[in-house]
Amino acid sequence: MLKQINGLHHVTSLARDARENNAFFTNVLGLRRVKKTVNFDAPDVYHLYYGDEAGSPGTVMTYFPFPNAGRGRAGVGEVGRTSFSIPTGSAQAWQDRLATFDVKGITTDTRFGQARVLFNGPDGDAFALVESDDERTPWTGGGVSEAMAIRGFHSADMRLRDGAISTELLQFMGYEKVDSTDNITRFIIPGGNDANTLDLEITPDAPRAEQGAGSVHHIAFAVENRARQLEVREALLDTGYHVTPVIDRDYFYAIYFRTPGGVLFEVATNEPGFDRDEDTAHLGQALKLPSQHEHLRARLEGLLEPLGD
Ligand code: ZN
């Protein structure tokens, strides 16, 4: 069993409209945009990152807004919901806040004893805010008070037809089963970061998910540094997973592999972080381009929709 993985690093999803996406995460949810860059493989598309002040691993929601993307269809073989952590007692305040912004799909429930506010993002993305005791210092954008501000990720839900192989994989990665209901099993990495929870939701009869705007593209797990990442890569290869070589993503190093259930996993390093090319006070303000796309700057600046901030 691996000991190098700490919990979630980031979650990356697809969207349609960059401006709407930016407004939702910064004004409604109160996160900080910590990086404005472009997709490495499609530089005419933004890659937007939202998180806490520094974009700490375990807080960072990222988006590729493809202007002409069709909407995704929820189903099995994907991360079906992304959950953020909020202070105990703040669910009602969030319910009220989301309603004032006319956010869709607001409902509440309790899972494993924790109150949740469920809601949809601009493209139907499934989110939850989960009450938990979480000591992380929040970013308080959009007029969100510190008493209710999002602390970072709480968890992600993987929705699958059959959980057996994914359970094995998660346990190999260091997750332990801590609770379960009829069709949901909760896993936690003991001693991990504050985003160390994953829920497996088994729905044998559901259709396969179709990826599009509002879908999670992949989830990334955090490791401290490149040495730990190489250890994880070797171990996954030994277990028979097809893992990509290490890819430099400017703000972290990434490896990817697809789980048997169809979900794309990444393992990302905590180093070097989002302040490697702009200081913490100004994170997310300037358009940052990967060096191989820097020569396209004039064209991209004319092409990319202004975010309106
Ligand atoms: Zn990623």
Short mmCIF file of C-alpha atoms and ligand atoms in Angstrom, two decimals:
data_model
loop_
_atom_site.label_atom_id
_atom_site.label_comp_id
_atom_site.label_asym_id
_atom_site.label_seq_id
_atom_site.Cartn_x
_atom_site.Cartn_y
_atom_site.Cartn_z
CA MET A 1 0.00 0.00 0.00
CA LEU A 2 1.26 3.44 -0.94
CA LYS A 3 2.01 6.08 1.68
CA GLN A 4 2.93 8.96 -0.62
CA ILE A 5 -0.56 10.23 -1.54
CA ASN A 6 -2.04 12.90 0.75
CA GLY A 7 -5.56 13.36 -0.65
CA LEU A 8 -6.92 15.50 -3.47
CA HIS A 9 -4.66 18.01 -5.21
CA HIS A 10 -7.10 19.50 -7.74
CA VAL A 11 -10.26 18.70 -9.66
CA THR A 12 -10.51 19.67 -13.33
CA SER A 13 -13.83 20.10 -15.10
CA LEU A 14 -15.23 21.30 -18.41
CA ALA A 15 -17.30 24.43 -18.90
CA ARG A 16 -18.80 26.41 -21.74
CA ASP A 17 -18.42 30.06 -20.87
CA ALA A 18 -15.22 31.37 -19.28
CA ARG A 19 -16.71 34.61 -18.02
CA GLU A 20 -19.69 32.89 -16.41
CA ASN A 21 -17.39 30.27 -14.91
CA ASN A 22 -15.10 32.91 -13.45
CA ALA A 23 -18.00 34.88 -11.97
CA PHE A 24 -19.49 31.78 -10.39
CA PHE A 25 -16.34 30.65 -8.62
CA THR A 26 -15.08 34.06 -7.54
CA ASN A 27 -18.30 36.00 -6.84
CA VAL A 28 -20.75 33.29 -5.80
CA LEU A 29 -18.49 30.73 -4.11
CA GLY A 30 -15.91 33.31 -3.03
CA LEU A 31 -12.82 31.39 -4.16
CA ARG A 32 -9.71 33.13 -5.42
CA ARG A 33 -8.71 32.81 -9.03
CA VAL A 34 -5.10 31.73 -8.55
CA LYS A 35 -4.10 31.27 -12.18
CA LYS A 36 -5.28 32.43 -15.58
CA THR A 37 -3.52 30.36 -18.19
CA VAL A 38 -4.38 28.22 -21.22
CA ASN A 39 -4.84 24.55 -22.01
CA PHE A 40 -1.42 23.09 -22.91
CA ASP A 41 -2.92 21.09 -25.80
CA ALA A 42 -5.48 23.69 -26.97
CA PRO A 43 -3.96 27.10 -26.18
CA ASP A 44 -6.96 28.98 -27.56
CA VAL A 45 -8.90 27.69 -24.53
CA TYR A 46 -8.38 29.04 -21.01
CA HIS A 47 -7.27 26.97 -18.07
CA LEU A 48 -8.67 28.72 -15.00
CA TYR A 49 -7.74 27.77 -11.44
CA TYR A 50 -9.71 28.71 -8.31
CA GLY A 51 -8.68 27.98 -4.73
CA ASP A 52 -7.47 29.51 -1.48
CA GLU A 53 -4.98 32.38 -1.25
CA ALA A 54 -2.01 30.36 -2.48
CA GLY A 55 -3.87 27.71 -4.47
CA SER A 56 -2.89 25.12 -1.88
CA PRO A 57 -3.15 21.48 -2.93
CA GLY A 58 -6.58 20.21 -1.88
CA THR A 59 -8.32 23.52 -2.61
CA VAL A 60 -7.95 23.98 -6.36
CA MET A 61 -10.87 23.64 -8.75
CA THR A 62 -9.78 24.10 -12.35
CA TYR A 63 -11.70 24.54 -15.60
CA PHE A 64 -11.30 24.28 -19.32
CA PRO A 65 -14.02 26.49 -20.77
CA PHE A 66 -14.67 25.34 -24.34
CA PRO A 67 -17.03 27.95 -25.84
CA ASN A 68 -18.88 25.45 -28.04
CA ALA A 69 -18.96 22.47 -25.69
CA GLY A 70 -22.19 20.55 -25.42
CA ARG A 71 -23.43 19.76 -21.96
CA GLY A 72 -22.23 16.51 -20.39
CA ARG A 73 -24.60 13.77 -19.27
CA ALA A 74 -24.26 12.44 -15.73
CA GLY A 75 -23.78 8.71 -15.32
CA VAL A 76 -21.33 6.07 -14.21
CA GLY A 77 -17.62 6.10 -14.97
CA GLU A 78 -17.00 9.61 -13.73
CA VAL A 79 -16.62 11.84 -10.71
CA GLY A 80 -20.28 12.63 -10.22
CA ARG A 81 -20.01 15.33 -7.57
CA THR A 82 -17.30 17.56 -6.14
CA SER A 83 -17.67 18.66 -2.53
CA PHE A 84 -16.19 21.63 -0.71
CA SER A 85 -15.76 21.94 3.03
CA ILE A 86 -17.63 24.67 4.95
CA PRO A 87 -17.72 25.42 8.70
CA THR A 88 -20.18 23.51 10.86
CA GLY A 89 -23.37 25.56 11.20
CA SER A 90 -22.96 27.48 7.92
CA ALA A 91 -25.15 25.35 5.64
CA GLN A 92 -28.22 27.57 6.08
CA ALA A 93 -26.25 30.72 5.30
CA TRP A 94 -24.97 29.05 2.11
CA GLN A 95 -28.44 27.93 1.12
CA ASP A 96 -29.61 31.54 1.44
CA ARG A 97 -26.58 32.93 -0.38
CA LEU A 98 -26.84 30.52 -3.31
CA ALA A 99 -30.57 31.33 -3.62
CA THR A 100 -29.85 35.07 -3.90
CA PHE A 101 -27.60 34.31 -6.87
CA ASP A 102 -30.35 32.17 -8.43
CA VAL A 103 -28.12 29.08 -8.31
CA LYS A 104 -29.91 26.00 -9.65
CA GLY A 105 -30.64 22.68 -7.97
CA ILE A 106 -30.28 23.76 -4.32
CA THR A 107 -31.26 20.97 -1.91
CA THR A 108 -29.97 19.78 1.43
CA ASP A 109 -29.31 16.41 3.03
CA THR A 110 -27.02 14.68 5.48
CA ARG A 111 -24.33 12.16 4.54
CA PHE A 112 -22.43 10.21 7.19
CA GLY A 113 -23.66 12.70 9.79
CA GLN A 114 -22.51 15.80 7.91
CA ALA A 115 -25.01 18.41 6.67
CA ARG A 116 -24.70 19.15 2.96
CA VAL A 117 -25.99 21.79 0.58
CA LEU A 118 -26.21 20.37 -2.94
CA PHE A 119 -26.33 22.66 -5.95
CA ASN A 120 -25.40 22.96 -9.61
CA GLY A 121 -22.77 25.06 -11.28
CA PRO A 122 -23.42 27.09 -14.44
CA ASP A 123 -23.20 24.02 -16.72
CA GLY A 124 -25.13 21.69 -14.44
CA ASP A 125 -21.97 20.67 -12.57
CA ALA A 126 -22.87 18.75 -9.40
CA PHE A 127 -21.42 20.32 -6.25
CA ALA A 128 -21.92 20.04 -2.52
CA LEU A 129 -20.88 22.12 0.44
CA VAL A 130 -20.26 19.84 3.41
CA GLU A 131 -20.18 20.99 7.02
CA SER A 132 -17.01 19.80 8.70
CA ASP A 133 -14.48 20.90 11.28
CA ASP A 134 -11.74 22.14 9.03
CA GLU A 135 -8.91 24.34 10.29
CA ARG A 136 -7.76 25.58 6.89
CA THR A 137 -7.66 29.36 6.41
CA PRO A 138 -10.19 30.31 3.75
CA TRP A 139 -10.06 32.88 1.00
CA THR A 140 -12.95 35.29 1.51
CA GLY A 141 -13.79 36.65 -1.91
CA GLY A 142 -17.14 37.80 -3.26
CA GLY A 143 -18.18 39.23 0.12
CA VAL A 144 -18.28 35.78 1.74
CA SER A 145 -17.57 36.06 5.48
CA GLU A 146 -14.80 34.04 7.10
CA ALA A 147 -17.47 32.33 9.25
CA MET A 148 -18.89 30.57 6.20
CA ALA A 149 -16.12 30.63 3.57
CA ILE A 150 -15.10 27.47 1.72
CA ARG A 151 -12.00 25.84 3.27
CA GLY A 152 -11.06 23.74 0.25
CA PHE A 153 -12.23 20.38 -1.04
CA HIS A 154 -14.03 18.04 1.29
CA SER A 155 -14.28 15.09 -1.10
CA ALA A 156 -15.24 13.82 -4.51
CA ASP A 157 -17.83 11.18 -5.40
CA MET A 158 -16.86 8.52 -7.92
CA ARG A 159 -19.96 7.03 -9.53
CA LEU A 160 -19.50 3.50 -10.82
CA ARG A 161 -21.45 0.39 -11.81
CA ASP A 162 -19.17 -1.88 -9.82
CA GLY A 163 -16.87 -0.80 -7.03
CA ALA A 164 -14.70 -3.87 -6.51
CA ILE A 165 -11.66 -2.94 -8.58
CA SER A 166 -11.82 0.73 -7.64
CA THR A 167 -11.96 -0.23 -3.96
CA GLU A 168 -8.79 -2.24 -4.47
CA LEU A 169 -7.15 0.65 -6.28
CA LEU A 170 -8.09 3.23 -3.64
CA GLN A 171 -6.81 0.97 -0.89
CA PHE A 172 -3.59 0.50 -2.84
CA MET A 173 -3.32 4.29 -3.05
CA GLY A 174 -3.58 4.54 0.74
CA TYR A 175 -7.32 5.10 1.27
CA GLU A 176 -9.12 3.20 4.02
CA LYS A 177 -12.82 2.35 4.17
CA VAL A 178 -14.34 4.24 7.07
CA ASP A 179 -18.11 4.09 6.56
CA SER A 180 -20.78 2.86 4.19
CA THR A 181 -24.49 2.95 3.40
CA ASP A 182 -26.41 0.81 0.89
CA ASN A 183 -24.57 2.12 -2.14
CA ILE A 184 -21.99 4.62 -0.85
CA THR A 185 -18.64 3.75 0.69
CA ARG A 186 -16.47 6.44 2.24
CA PHE A 187 -12.68 6.25 2.04
CA ILE A 188 -10.18 8.41 3.90
CA ILE A 189 -6.39 8.62 3.82
CA PRO A 190 -5.32 8.58 7.48
CA GLY A 191 -2.96 11.47 8.18
CA GLY A 192 -3.60 12.95 4.74
CA ASN A 193 -4.33 16.55 3.82
CA ASP A 194 -7.72 18.10 4.59
CA ALA A 195 -9.14 16.93 1.26
CA ASN A 196 -8.50 13.26 2.01
CA THR A 197 -12.04 11.88 1.58
CA LEU A 198 -13.46 10.00 -1.43
CA ASP A 199 -16.92 8.47 -1.70
CA LEU A 200 -17.63 5.55 -4.04
CA GLU A 201 -21.22 5.52 -5.18
CA ILE A 202 -22.38 2.30 -6.85
CA THR A 203 -25.32 2.53 -9.26
CA PRO A 204 -25.35 -0.71 -11.30
CA ASP A 205 -28.18 0.34 -13.65
CA ALA A 206 -27.15 3.89 -14.47
CA PRO A 207 -26.11 4.85 -18.03
CA ARG A 208 -22.49 5.67 -18.79
CA ALA A 209 -21.58 9.29 -18.33
CA GLU A 210 -20.97 11.39 -21.43
CA GLN A 211 -18.34 14.03 -20.92
CA GLY A 212 -19.15 17.64 -21.75
CA ALA A 213 -19.63 21.02 -20.11
CA GLY A 214 -20.37 20.46 -16.43
CA SER A 215 -18.47 17.16 -16.28
CA VAL A 216 -15.38 16.47 -14.25
CA HIS A 217 -12.51 15.75 -16.64
CA HIS A 218 -10.15 14.26 -14.05
CA ILE A 219 -9.22 14.36 -10.40
CA ALA A 220 -5.68 14.78 -9.19
CA PHE A 221 -4.15 13.37 -6.03
CA ALA A 222 -1.40 15.18 -4.16
CA VAL A 223 2.13 13.98 -3.49
CA GLU A 224 4.77 16.09 -1.79
CA ASN A 225 7.41 16.17 -4.50
CA ARG A 226 8.80 14.59 -7.64
CA ALA A 227 10.60 11.79 -5.80
CA ARG A 228 7.34 10.66 -4.16
CA GLN A 229 5.63 10.93 -7.54
CA LEU A 230 8.17 8.63 -9.18
CA GLU A 231 7.64 6.08 -6.39
CA VAL A 232 3.89 6.16 -7.01
CA ARG A 233 4.43 5.88 -10.76
CA GLU A 234 6.67 2.81 -10.36
CA ALA A 235 4.20 1.15 -8.01
CA LEU A 236 1.26 1.75 -10.36
CA LEU A 237 3.24 0.43 -13.33
CA ASP A 238 4.17 -2.67 -11.32
CA THR A 239 0.48 -3.19 -10.58
CA GLY A 240 -0.32 -3.11 -14.30
CA TYR A 241 -1.66 0.42 -14.74
CA HIS A 242 -0.77 2.35 -17.87
CA VAL A 243 0.72 5.52 -16.47
CA THR A 244 1.92 8.46 -18.56
CA PRO A 245 5.45 9.79 -18.25
CA VAL A 246 5.87 12.77 -15.93
CA ILE A 247 4.52 15.92 -17.58
CA ASP A 248 5.56 19.43 -16.52
CA ARG A 249 2.37 21.46 -15.96
CA ASP A 250 4.31 24.59 -14.89
CA TYR A 251 2.71 24.72 -11.41
CA PHE A 252 3.04 21.01 -10.64
CA TYR A 253 4.31 17.83 -12.28
CA ALA A 254 1.63 15.39 -13.41
CA ILE A 255 1.20 11.72 -14.25
CA TYR A 256 -2.11 10.29 -15.46
CA PHE A 257 -3.77 6.90 -15.58
CA ARG A 258 -7.31 5.72 -16.19
CA THR A 259 -9.05 3.60 -13.57
CA PRO A 260 -10.85 0.40 -14.60
CA GLY A 261 -14.13 2.21 -13.83
CA GLY A 262 -13.30 4.82 -16.49
CA VAL A 263 -12.28 7.77 -14.30
CA LEU A 264 -9.12 9.64 -15.25
CA PHE A 265 -6.77 9.97 -12.28
CA GLU A 266 -3.75 12.25 -12.03
CA VAL A 267 -1.03 12.32 -9.41
CA ALA A 268 0.32 15.86 -9.03
CA THR A 269 3.19 17.28 -7.00
CA ASN A 270 2.72 19.99 -4.37
CA GLU A 271 5.80 21.69 -5.87
CA PRO A 272 6.52 24.19 -7.35
CA GLY A 273 3.10 25.82 -6.78
CA PHE A 274 1.24 28.77 -8.27
CA ASP A 275 3.65 31.48 -7.10
CA ARG A 276 6.43 30.29 -9.38
CA ASP A 277 5.64 32.94 -12.00
CA GLU A 278 3.72 35.66 -10.12
CA ASP A 279 3.80 36.77 -6.50
CA THR A 280 1.07 35.64 -4.11
CA ALA A 281 -0.50 39.11 -3.93
CA HIS A 282 -1.21 39.10 -7.67
CA LEU A 283 -2.01 35.46 -8.37
CA GLY A 284 -4.42 34.87 -11.19
CA GLN A 285 -4.44 38.39 -12.58
CA ALA A 286 -2.15 38.29 -15.61
CA LEU A 287 -2.54 35.86 -18.50
CA LYS A 288 0.24 33.30 -18.05
CA LEU A 289 1.22 31.18 -21.02
CA PRO A 290 3.22 27.96 -21.04
CA SER A 291 6.63 28.85 -22.55
CA GLN A 292 5.96 26.86 -25.74
CA HIS A 293 2.87 29.02 -26.40
CA GLU A 294 4.40 32.39 -25.46
CA HIS A 295 4.89 33.25 -29.14
CA LEU A 296 1.09 33.08 -29.56
CA ARG A 297 0.46 35.73 -26.90
CA ALA A 298 -0.77 38.53 -29.16
CA ARG A 299 -3.19 36.24 -30.97
CA LEU A 300 -4.44 34.58 -27.78
CA GLU A 301 -4.97 37.88 -26.00
CA GLY A 302 -7.20 38.93 -28.87
CA LEU A 303 -9.01 35.60 -28.97
CA LEU A 304 -9.67 34.75 -25.33
CA GLU A 305 -12.84 36.27 -23.93
CA PRO A 306 -12.10 38.88 -21.23
CA LEU A 307 -13.17 37.52 -17.85
CA GLY A 308 -14.74 40.77 -16.74
CA ASP A 309 -12.84 41.44 -13.55
ZN ZN B 1 -4.98 17.99 -13.64
#
